[in-house]
mmCIF file of C-alpha atoms in Angstrom:
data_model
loop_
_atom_site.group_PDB
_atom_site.id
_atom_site.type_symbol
_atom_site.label_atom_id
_atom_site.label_comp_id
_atom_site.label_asym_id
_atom_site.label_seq_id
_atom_site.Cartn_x
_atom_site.Cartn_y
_atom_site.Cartn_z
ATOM 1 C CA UNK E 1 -33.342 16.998 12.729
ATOM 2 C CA UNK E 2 -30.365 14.388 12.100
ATOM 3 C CA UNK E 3 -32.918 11.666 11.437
ATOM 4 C CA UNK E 4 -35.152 13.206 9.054
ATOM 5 C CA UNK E 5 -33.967 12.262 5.869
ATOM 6 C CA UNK E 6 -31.637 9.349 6.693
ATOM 7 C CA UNK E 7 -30.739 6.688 9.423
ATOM 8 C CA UNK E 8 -27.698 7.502 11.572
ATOM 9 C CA UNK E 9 -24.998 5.708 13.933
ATOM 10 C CA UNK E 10 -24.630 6.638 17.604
ATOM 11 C CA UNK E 11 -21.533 8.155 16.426
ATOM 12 C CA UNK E 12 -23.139 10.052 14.098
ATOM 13 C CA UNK E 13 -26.008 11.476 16.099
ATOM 14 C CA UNK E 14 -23.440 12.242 19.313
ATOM 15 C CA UNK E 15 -20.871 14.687 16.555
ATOM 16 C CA UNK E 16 -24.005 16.389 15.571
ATOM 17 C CA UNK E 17 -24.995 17.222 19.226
ATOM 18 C CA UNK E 18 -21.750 18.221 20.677
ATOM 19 C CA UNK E 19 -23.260 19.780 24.327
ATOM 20 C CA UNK E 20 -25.238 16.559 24.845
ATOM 21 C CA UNK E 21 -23.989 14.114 27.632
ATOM 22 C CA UNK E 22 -23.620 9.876 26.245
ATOM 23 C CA UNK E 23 -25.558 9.435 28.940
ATOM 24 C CA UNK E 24 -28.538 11.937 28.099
ATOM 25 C CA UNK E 25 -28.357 10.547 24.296
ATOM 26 C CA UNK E 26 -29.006 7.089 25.096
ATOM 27 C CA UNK E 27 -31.610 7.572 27.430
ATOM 28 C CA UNK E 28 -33.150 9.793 24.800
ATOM 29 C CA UNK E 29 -32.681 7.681 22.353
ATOM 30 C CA UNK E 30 -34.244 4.332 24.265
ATOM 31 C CA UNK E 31 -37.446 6.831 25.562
ATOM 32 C CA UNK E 32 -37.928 7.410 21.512
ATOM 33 C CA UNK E 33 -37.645 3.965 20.782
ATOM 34 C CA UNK E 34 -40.030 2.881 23.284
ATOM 35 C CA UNK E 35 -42.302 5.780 22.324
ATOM 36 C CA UNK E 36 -42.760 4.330 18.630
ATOM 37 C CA UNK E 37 -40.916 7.218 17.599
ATOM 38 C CA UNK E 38 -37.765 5.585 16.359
ATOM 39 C CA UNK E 39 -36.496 2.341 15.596
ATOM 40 C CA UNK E 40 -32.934 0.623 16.399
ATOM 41 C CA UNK E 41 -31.279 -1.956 13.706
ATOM 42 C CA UNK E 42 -28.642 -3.614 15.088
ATOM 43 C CA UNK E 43 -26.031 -5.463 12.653
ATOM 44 C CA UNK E 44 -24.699 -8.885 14.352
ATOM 45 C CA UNK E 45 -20.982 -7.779 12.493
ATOM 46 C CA UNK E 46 -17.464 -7.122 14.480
ATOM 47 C CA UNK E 47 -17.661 -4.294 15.485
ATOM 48 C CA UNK E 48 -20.796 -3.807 16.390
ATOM 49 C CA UNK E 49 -23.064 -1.697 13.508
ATOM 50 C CA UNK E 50 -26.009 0.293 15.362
ATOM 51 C CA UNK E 51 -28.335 2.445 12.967
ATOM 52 C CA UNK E 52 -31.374 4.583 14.641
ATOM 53 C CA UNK E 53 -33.888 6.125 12.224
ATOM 54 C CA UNK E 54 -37.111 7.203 12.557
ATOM 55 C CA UNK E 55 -40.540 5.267 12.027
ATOM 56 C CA UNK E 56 -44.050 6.900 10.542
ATOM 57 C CA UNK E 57 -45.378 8.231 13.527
ATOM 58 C CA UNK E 58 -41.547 9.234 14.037
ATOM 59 C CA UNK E 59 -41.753 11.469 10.527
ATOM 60 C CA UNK E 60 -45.188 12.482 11.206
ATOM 61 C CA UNK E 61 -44.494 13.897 14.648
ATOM 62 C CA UNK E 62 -41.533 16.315 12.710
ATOM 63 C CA UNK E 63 -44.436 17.231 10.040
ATOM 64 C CA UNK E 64 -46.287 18.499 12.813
ATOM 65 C CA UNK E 65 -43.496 19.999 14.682
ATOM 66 C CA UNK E 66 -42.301 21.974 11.311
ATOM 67 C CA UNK E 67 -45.933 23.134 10.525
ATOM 68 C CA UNK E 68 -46.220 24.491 14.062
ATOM 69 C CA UNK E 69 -43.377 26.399 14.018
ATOM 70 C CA UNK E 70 -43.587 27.736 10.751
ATOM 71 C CA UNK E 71 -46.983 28.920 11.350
ATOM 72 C CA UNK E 72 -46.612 30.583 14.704
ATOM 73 C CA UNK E 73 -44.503 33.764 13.777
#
């Protein structure tokens, strides 16, 4: 996952997810957010600085998500 190990920019996160709509990202991104699953910083500089990274229960969710799929083969 793009988050995992380090906070990203919008730009970022849309490059590494080139057949997903701007649209579809941001509403995925606000859902996580919401969800407790992420967190947005936003920098008050010009121009604007957005970061998204992911929270404990964020990083615990992938833990379990890895764990489940490397023990289902």
């Amino acid at each position: 996952m793009a988050l995992k190990d380090q906070k990203k920019r919008y730009s970022e996160l849309i490059k590494g997810l080139p057949h997903i709509t701007h649209k579809m990202l941001t509403s995925q991104l606000r859902e996580l957010e919401e969800e407790g699953f992420m967190d947005r910083k936003v920098y008050l500089v010009v121009p604007p600085k957005v970061e998204y990274g992911l929270t404990k229960l964020g990083i615990r969710s992938i833990e379990v998500v890895e764990f489940i799929k490397n023990y289902s083969l």
